[in-house]
Short mmCIF file of C-alpha atoms and ligand atoms in Angstrom, two decimals:
data_model
loop_
_atom_site.label_atom_id
_atom_site.label_comp_id
_atom_site.label_asym_id
_atom_site.label_seq_id
_atom_site.Cartn_x
_atom_site.Cartn_y
_atom_site.Cartn_z
CA UNK U 1 28.77 -84.36 -39.73
CA UNK U 2 28.81 -81.73 -36.54
CA UNK U 3 32.10 -79.82 -37.06
CA UNK U 4 31.28 -77.30 -33.80
CA UNK U 5 31.71 -78.33 -30.64
CA UNK U 6 28.74 -78.33 -27.94
CA UNK U 7 30.57 -76.11 -25.25
CA UNK U 8 31.27 -73.53 -27.88
CA UNK U 9 27.52 -73.34 -28.64
CA UNK U 10 26.67 -73.43 -25.11
CA UNK U 11 28.59 -70.51 -24.13
CA UNK U 12 27.10 -68.66 -27.78
CA UNK U 13 23.34 -69.70 -26.59
CA UNK U 14 24.29 -68.55 -22.47
CA UNK U 15 25.49 -65.49 -24.24
CA UNK U 16 22.20 -64.77 -26.28
CA UNK U 17 19.78 -65.50 -23.61
CA UNK U 18 20.18 -62.54 -21.78
CA UNK U 19 20.44 -60.04 -24.73
CA UNK U 20 17.59 -57.62 -25.57
CA UNK U 21 19.60 -56.05 -28.34
CA UNK U 22 21.20 -57.92 -31.08
CA UNK U 23 22.92 -56.50 -34.35
CA UNK U 24 22.97 -59.34 -36.69
CA UNK U 25 25.90 -58.89 -39.43
CA UNK U 26 25.59 -60.92 -42.43
CA UNK U 27 27.52 -61.82 -45.63
CA UNK U 28 27.37 -63.34 -48.90
CA UNK U 29 27.69 -66.79 -46.69
CA UNK U 30 24.40 -66.17 -45.11
CA UNK U 31 22.77 -66.56 -48.86
CA UNK U 32 25.64 -69.60 -50.18
CA UNK U 33 23.31 -72.76 -48.70
CA UNK U 34 20.13 -70.83 -50.69
CA UNK U 35 22.11 -71.18 -53.70
CA UNK U 36 23.66 -68.24 -54.41
CA UNK U 37 27.22 -68.71 -55.00
CA UNK U 38 29.62 -66.34 -52.73
CA UNK U 39 32.41 -64.40 -55.11
CA UNK U 40 34.92 -66.73 -53.63
CA UNK U 41 33.43 -69.67 -54.49
CA UNK U 42 32.79 -68.81 -57.91
CA UNK U 43 36.08 -69.77 -59.54
CA UNK U 44 34.72 -71.56 -62.69
CA UNK U 45 33.81 -69.97 -66.15
CA UNK U 46 34.02 -66.26 -66.53
CA UNK U 47 35.75 -66.37 -62.94
CA UNK U 48 38.91 -67.67 -64.93
CA UNK U 49 39.26 -64.68 -66.71
CA UNK U 50 38.09 -61.82 -64.69
CA UNK U 51 37.18 -61.39 -60.96
CA UNK U 52 34.54 -59.69 -59.46
CA UNK U 53 36.49 -56.96 -58.62
CA UNK U 54 37.61 -56.46 -61.94
CA UNK U 55 33.65 -56.16 -63.11
CA UNK U 56 31.81 -54.78 -60.20
CA UNK U 57 33.63 -51.41 -61.26
CA UNK U 58 32.23 -48.24 -62.55
CA UNK U 59 35.37 -48.48 -65.25
CA UNK U 60 34.37 -51.82 -66.62
CA UNK U 61 30.65 -50.75 -67.19
CA UNK U 62 31.95 -47.70 -68.74
CA UNK U 63 34.49 -50.22 -71.23
CA UNK U 64 32.76 -53.32 -71.16
CA UNK U 65 28.86 -52.17 -70.47
CA UNK U 66 27.00 -55.42 -71.85
CA UNK U 67 29.30 -57.65 -70.25
CA UNK U 68 28.69 -56.18 -66.89
CA UNK U 69 25.25 -55.47 -67.15
CA UNK U 70 24.57 -59.18 -68.40
CA UNK U 71 26.33 -60.28 -65.51
CA UNK U 72 24.61 -58.15 -62.91
CA UNK U 73 21.34 -59.44 -64.67
CA UNK U 74 22.22 -62.97 -64.01
CA UNK U 75 23.57 -62.51 -60.66
CA UNK U 76 19.93 -60.61 -59.81
CA UNK U 77 17.72 -63.75 -61.69
CA UNK U 78 19.83 -66.41 -59.62
CA UNK U 79 18.87 -64.47 -56.61
CA UNK U 80 15.41 -64.22 -57.21
CA UNK U 81 15.16 -68.02 -58.19
CA UNK U 82 16.30 -69.21 -54.99
CA UNK U 83 14.44 -69.36 -51.49
CA UNK U 84 15.52 -68.14 -48.08
CA UNK U 85 16.58 -71.52 -45.95
CA UNK U 86 15.95 -71.91 -41.91
CA UNK U 87 18.78 -69.73 -41.05
CA UNK U 88 16.99 -66.95 -42.41
CA UNK U 89 13.74 -67.79 -41.14
CA UNK U 90 15.35 -67.97 -37.55
CA UNK U 91 16.16 -64.59 -37.92
CA UNK U 92 12.72 -63.59 -38.99
CA UNK U 93 10.86 -65.22 -35.68
CA UNK U 94 13.65 -64.16 -33.47
CA UNK U 95 13.49 -60.27 -34.74
CA UNK U 96 9.86 -60.47 -34.20
CA UNK U 97 10.27 -62.26 -30.93
CA UNK U 98 12.57 -59.57 -29.35
CA UNK U 99 10.85 -56.92 -30.88
CA UNK U 100 7.16 -58.19 -29.31
CA UNK U 101 9.48 -58.28 -25.57
CA UNK U 102 10.62 -54.95 -25.98
CA UNK U 103 14.37 -55.43 -27.74
CA UNK U 104 15.26 -55.49 -31.24
CA UNK U 105 17.12 -57.34 -33.86
CA UNK U 106 18.88 -54.96 -36.53
CA UNK U 107 20.15 -56.93 -39.51
CA UNK U 108 22.99 -55.13 -41.00
CA UNK U 109 23.43 -56.88 -44.49
CA UNK U 110 26.27 -56.72 -47.01
CA UNK U 111 24.28 -58.71 -49.27
CA UNK U 112 22.34 -57.46 -52.20
CA UNK U 113 19.57 -60.08 -52.44
CA UNK U 114 16.27 -59.87 -50.85
CA UNK U 115 16.60 -63.11 -48.88
CA UNK U 116 16.15 -61.62 -45.31
CA UNK U 117 13.21 -59.91 -46.40
CA UNK U 118 11.39 -62.76 -48.05
CA UNK U 119 12.16 -64.65 -44.72
CA UNK U 120 9.65 -62.09 -43.25
CA UNK U 121 12.97 -60.05 -41.60
CA UNK U 122 13.42 -56.38 -41.73
CA UNK U 123 16.69 -55.22 -42.94
CA UNK U 124 18.20 -52.21 -41.39
CA UNK U 125 20.79 -51.61 -43.66
CA UNK U 126 21.85 -52.88 -47.21
CA UNK U 127 25.48 -51.67 -46.87
CA UNK U 128 25.95 -52.57 -50.62
CA UNK U 129 23.00 -51.60 -51.54
CA UNK U 130 20.34 -53.77 -53.70
CA UNK U 131 20.02 -55.79 -56.94
CA UNK U 132 16.04 -55.10 -57.35
CA UNK U 133 15.90 -51.23 -57.86
CA UNK U 134 17.48 -49.95 -60.86
CA UNK U 135 18.99 -46.36 -61.82
CA UNK U 136 20.83 -44.22 -64.13
CA UNK U 137 24.82 -44.84 -64.44
CA UNK U 138 25.45 -41.11 -66.01
CA UNK U 139 22.84 -39.06 -63.86
CA UNK U 140 21.67 -41.20 -61.23
CA UNK U 141 18.02 -41.03 -61.99
CA UNK U 142 15.70 -43.69 -60.28
CA UNK U 143 14.78 -46.20 -63.20
CA UNK U 144 11.26 -47.90 -63.30
CA UNK U 145 13.23 -51.02 -65.24
CA UNK U 146 11.54 -54.25 -63.68
CA UNK U 147 13.68 -57.57 -63.68
CA UNK U 148 11.36 -60.31 -65.28
CA UNK U 149 11.51 -63.97 -63.83
CA UNK U 150 14.40 -65.30 -65.46
CA UNK U 151 13.80 -68.26 -68.45
CA UNK U 152 15.15 -72.38 -67.32
CA UNK U 153 18.06 -71.58 -69.87
CA UNK U 154 19.09 -68.52 -68.37
CA UNK U 155 19.44 -69.92 -65.18
CA UNK U 156 20.99 -73.05 -66.53
CA UNK U 157 23.87 -71.16 -67.52
CA UNK U 158 25.22 -71.15 -63.73
CA UNK U 159 27.73 -71.49 -62.54
CA UNK U 160 29.49 -71.83 -66.13
CA UNK U 161 28.98 -67.91 -66.55
CA UNK U 162 30.95 -67.50 -69.83
CA UNK U 163 27.73 -69.17 -71.14
CA UNK U 164 26.18 -65.78 -70.57
CA UNK U 165 24.08 -64.40 -73.52
CA UNK U 166 25.25 -60.60 -73.79
CA UNK U 167 22.50 -58.23 -73.88
CA UNK U 168 23.01 -54.20 -73.81
CA UNK U 169 21.82 -52.36 -70.90
CA UNK U 170 18.72 -50.10 -71.25
CA UNK U 171 19.18 -46.69 -71.56
CA UNK U 172 18.02 -43.64 -69.31
CA UNK U 173 14.77 -42.02 -70.42
CA UNK U 174 16.30 -38.81 -68.20
CA UNK U 175 19.35 -38.16 -70.05
CA UNK U 176 18.63 -40.29 -72.73
CA UNK U 177 22.20 -41.90 -72.83
CA UNK U 178 22.63 -43.20 -69.58
CA UNK U 179 23.19 -46.62 -69.04
CA UNK U 180 21.00 -48.06 -66.16
CA UNK U 181 22.63 -50.12 -63.39
CA UNK U 182 21.25 -51.85 -60.11
CA UNK U 183 21.70 -49.78 -57.26
CA UNK U 184 24.52 -52.00 -55.82
CA UNK U 185 27.77 -50.57 -54.70
CA UNK U 186 30.47 -51.22 -56.89
CA UNK U 187 34.09 -51.57 -56.05
CA UNK U 188 35.75 -48.24 -55.39
CA UNK U 189 32.29 -46.34 -54.88
CA UNK U 190 31.15 -45.05 -51.37
CA UNK U 191 28.70 -46.75 -49.78
CA UNK U 192 25.38 -45.16 -48.83
CA UNK U 193 25.78 -42.70 -45.78
CA UNK U 194 22.41 -43.55 -44.05
CA UNK U 195 23.02 -47.32 -44.07
CA UNK U 196 26.35 -46.74 -42.70
CA UNK U 197 25.11 -44.34 -40.04
CA UNK U 198 22.48 -46.57 -39.04
CA UNK U 199 24.61 -49.84 -38.47
CA UNK U 200 27.06 -47.85 -36.71
CA UNK U 201 24.11 -46.77 -34.40
CA UNK U 202 22.90 -50.34 -33.87
CA UNK U 203 26.03 -51.79 -33.24
CA UNK U 204 26.93 -49.22 -30.85
CA UNK U 205 23.78 -50.52 -28.78
CA UNK U 206 24.13 -53.74 -29.13
CA UNK U 207 24.54 -56.54 -26.35
CA UNK U 208 25.48 -58.95 -28.80
CA UNK U 209 27.09 -58.52 -32.58
CA UNK U 210 26.52 -61.83 -34.61
CA UNK U 211 28.76 -62.14 -37.44
CA UNK U 212 27.35 -64.43 -40.19
CA UNK U 213 29.05 -65.52 -43.25
CA UNK U 214 31.13 -62.71 -43.74
CA UNK U 215 35.10 -62.80 -44.61
CA UNK U 216 35.64 -59.43 -42.36
CA UNK U 217 37.96 -58.27 -44.76
CA UNK U 218 36.05 -56.07 -47.10
CA UNK U 219 35.81 -52.34 -45.01
CA UNK U 220 34.04 -50.42 -43.68
CA UNK U 221 32.06 -53.32 -43.09
CA UNK U 222 34.95 -55.35 -41.49
CA UNK U 223 35.01 -52.66 -39.19
CA UNK U 224 31.30 -52.70 -37.43
CA UNK U 225 32.24 -55.86 -35.10
CA UNK U 226 35.08 -54.19 -33.87
CA UNK U 227 33.05 -51.08 -33.23
CA UNK U 228 30.45 -53.34 -31.26
CA UNK U 229 33.02 -55.19 -29.08
CA UNK U 230 34.38 -51.54 -28.15
CA UNK U 231 31.19 -50.50 -26.85
CA UNK U 232 30.92 -53.35 -24.81
CA UNK U 233 29.01 -55.74 -27.06
CA UNK U 234 29.85 -59.89 -27.07
CA UNK U 235 30.72 -60.81 -30.42
CA UNK U 236 29.58 -64.38 -31.94
CA UNK U 237 30.65 -64.97 -35.28
CA UNK U 238 29.20 -67.98 -37.21
CA UNK U 239 31.48 -68.93 -40.27
CA UNK U 240 33.09 -72.89 -41.51
CA UNK U 241 36.38 -70.90 -42.29
CA UNK U 242 38.16 -68.92 -40.16
CA UNK U 243 38.27 -64.91 -40.63
CA UNK U 244 40.58 -62.15 -39.35
CA UNK U 245 37.63 -61.77 -36.58
CA UNK U 246 37.78 -65.29 -35.37
CA UNK U 247 40.54 -65.06 -32.74
CA UNK U 248 39.09 -61.79 -31.32
CA UNK U 249 35.29 -62.92 -31.30
CA UNK U 250 33.99 -63.69 -27.73
CA UNK U 251 32.72 -67.21 -29.20
CA UNK U 252 33.93 -68.75 -32.80
CA UNK U 253 31.57 -71.19 -34.16
CA UNK U 254 32.78 -73.38 -36.92
CA UNK U 255 29.51 -73.93 -38.80
CA UNK U 256 27.05 -72.80 -41.33
CA UNK U 257 24.44 -70.26 -41.19
CA UNK U 258 21.49 -72.54 -41.85
CA UNK U 259 23.03 -75.42 -39.40
CA UNK U 260 23.47 -73.00 -36.88
CA UNK U 261 21.27 -70.33 -36.33
CA UNK U 262 18.12 -73.13 -35.64
CA UNK U 263 20.67 -74.20 -33.10
CA UNK U 264 21.13 -70.91 -31.21
CA UNK U 265 17.37 -69.67 -31.28
CA UNK U 266 15.14 -72.65 -31.71
CA UNK U 267 11.72 -70.85 -30.41
P1 NAD O 1 32.64 -62.50 -48.43
O1 NAD O 1 34.14 -61.74 -48.64
O2 NAD O 1 31.96 -61.86 -46.95
O3 NAD O 1 33.29 -63.77 -48.04
C1 NAD O 1 31.91 -64.97 -47.74
C2 NAD O 1 32.19 -65.40 -46.29
O4 NAD O 1 31.18 -66.52 -46.32
C3 NAD O 1 33.78 -66.48 -46.69
O5 NAD O 1 34.05 -66.32 -45.39
C4 NAD O 1 32.98 -67.85 -46.08
O6 NAD O 1 33.87 -68.63 -45.44
C5 NAD O 1 31.69 -67.58 -46.00
N1 NAD O 1 30.86 -68.69 -45.92
C6 NAD O 1 30.61 -69.44 -46.86
N2 NAD O 1 29.38 -70.45 -46.91
C7 NAD O 1 29.14 -70.22 -45.58
C8 NAD O 1 27.76 -70.58 -45.17
N3 NAD O 1 27.22 -71.47 -45.51
N4 NAD O 1 27.65 -70.23 -43.81
C9 NAD O 1 28.34 -69.30 -43.39
N5 NAD O 1 29.30 -68.47 -43.96
C10 NAD O 1 29.79 -68.94 -44.97
O7 NAD O 1 32.32 -62.48 -49.50
P2 NAD O 1 32.14 -62.24 -51.05
O8 NAD O 1 31.33 -63.41 -51.66
O9 NAD O 1 33.39 -61.92 -51.18
O10 NAD O 1 31.27 -61.09 -51.63
C11 NAD O 1 31.96 -59.80 -51.35
C12 NAD O 1 30.83 -58.67 -51.79
O11 NAD O 1 29.90 -59.27 -52.87
C13 NAD O 1 29.82 -58.86 -50.64
O12 NAD O 1 29.65 -58.05 -49.57
C14 NAD O 1 28.49 -58.50 -51.21
O13 NAD O 1 28.26 -57.31 -51.49
C15 NAD O 1 28.91 -58.79 -53.07
N6 NAD O 1 28.01 -60.02 -53.16
C16 NAD O 1 26.61 -60.48 -52.72
C17 NAD O 1 26.09 -61.67 -52.85
C18 NAD O 1 24.47 -61.61 -52.08
O14 NAD O 1 23.68 -60.94 -52.44
N7 NAD O 1 24.38 -62.81 -51.90
C19 NAD O 1 26.68 -62.95 -53.18
C20 NAD O 1 27.88 -62.83 -53.49
C21 NAD O 1 28.64 -61.48 -53.37
ZN1 ZN O 2 20.30 -40.84 -66.76
#
């Protein structure tokens, strides 16, 4: 069923048609149709006992290292096992086209997966880090830990995460005591300054900010569409559920990333 209206889509296409500089802000809804659940979708298994906000913290890692590490590893394995969808590949083609014609399409993502990159799109800013590089929890030294391909059994634990087989995190070779963790931003930690600076610069110069699959409540990422709008950009939002941004967006499209992005750009 098409639950978005044609006039809304036409209005978005009209705005996009003249845009040379587009900033695309993506959240976990961008990846959900590839098979990576958003946090708010994942209400089963482990989530009955712990919320992601409780697990992805420094305190939780210090107090329950095996649980937190095993959960993060599981997430990383799921992300590696899935493939980008048409929404991701559309952004890859669109970015190439705009660059070839003197414009830009800057992707700013809150996602810690690499689905944009695997769809041949360059990501300007990973605001919440990435789950595929690792460092020491204590001394921050980069780690050469490499994620192995998941076994069928490991992947089948999804989504009943209470089936997780707990593993202890490896130890750092530099300080010998610290646990290894992925390079993601845990709740309560600061965002990488460089990524945030790049994101702010991109939204300030954008003609259009395209906001896809984010609930627009996690700060400071949620402020980026507002900065874009204040600097003169038109804001187009794609999300099957309304968010605090929807009322203020120039165009709110009630639909999913996989369906709508190819409708907006079809070259
Ligand atoms: P979030 O708060 O941004 O919420 C997800 C949003 O996506 C919701 O507004 C939902 O309505 C929307 N959505 C769901 N399906 C969609 C679809 N098919 N198309 C478009 N929009 C859709 O994100 P969260 O899940 O609460 O996660 C919080 C943080 O946790 C993220 O910012 C990220 O750092 C991390 N996280 C990352 C991933 C990933 O990398 N794939 C997955 C889960 C969580
Ligand atoms: Zn260390």
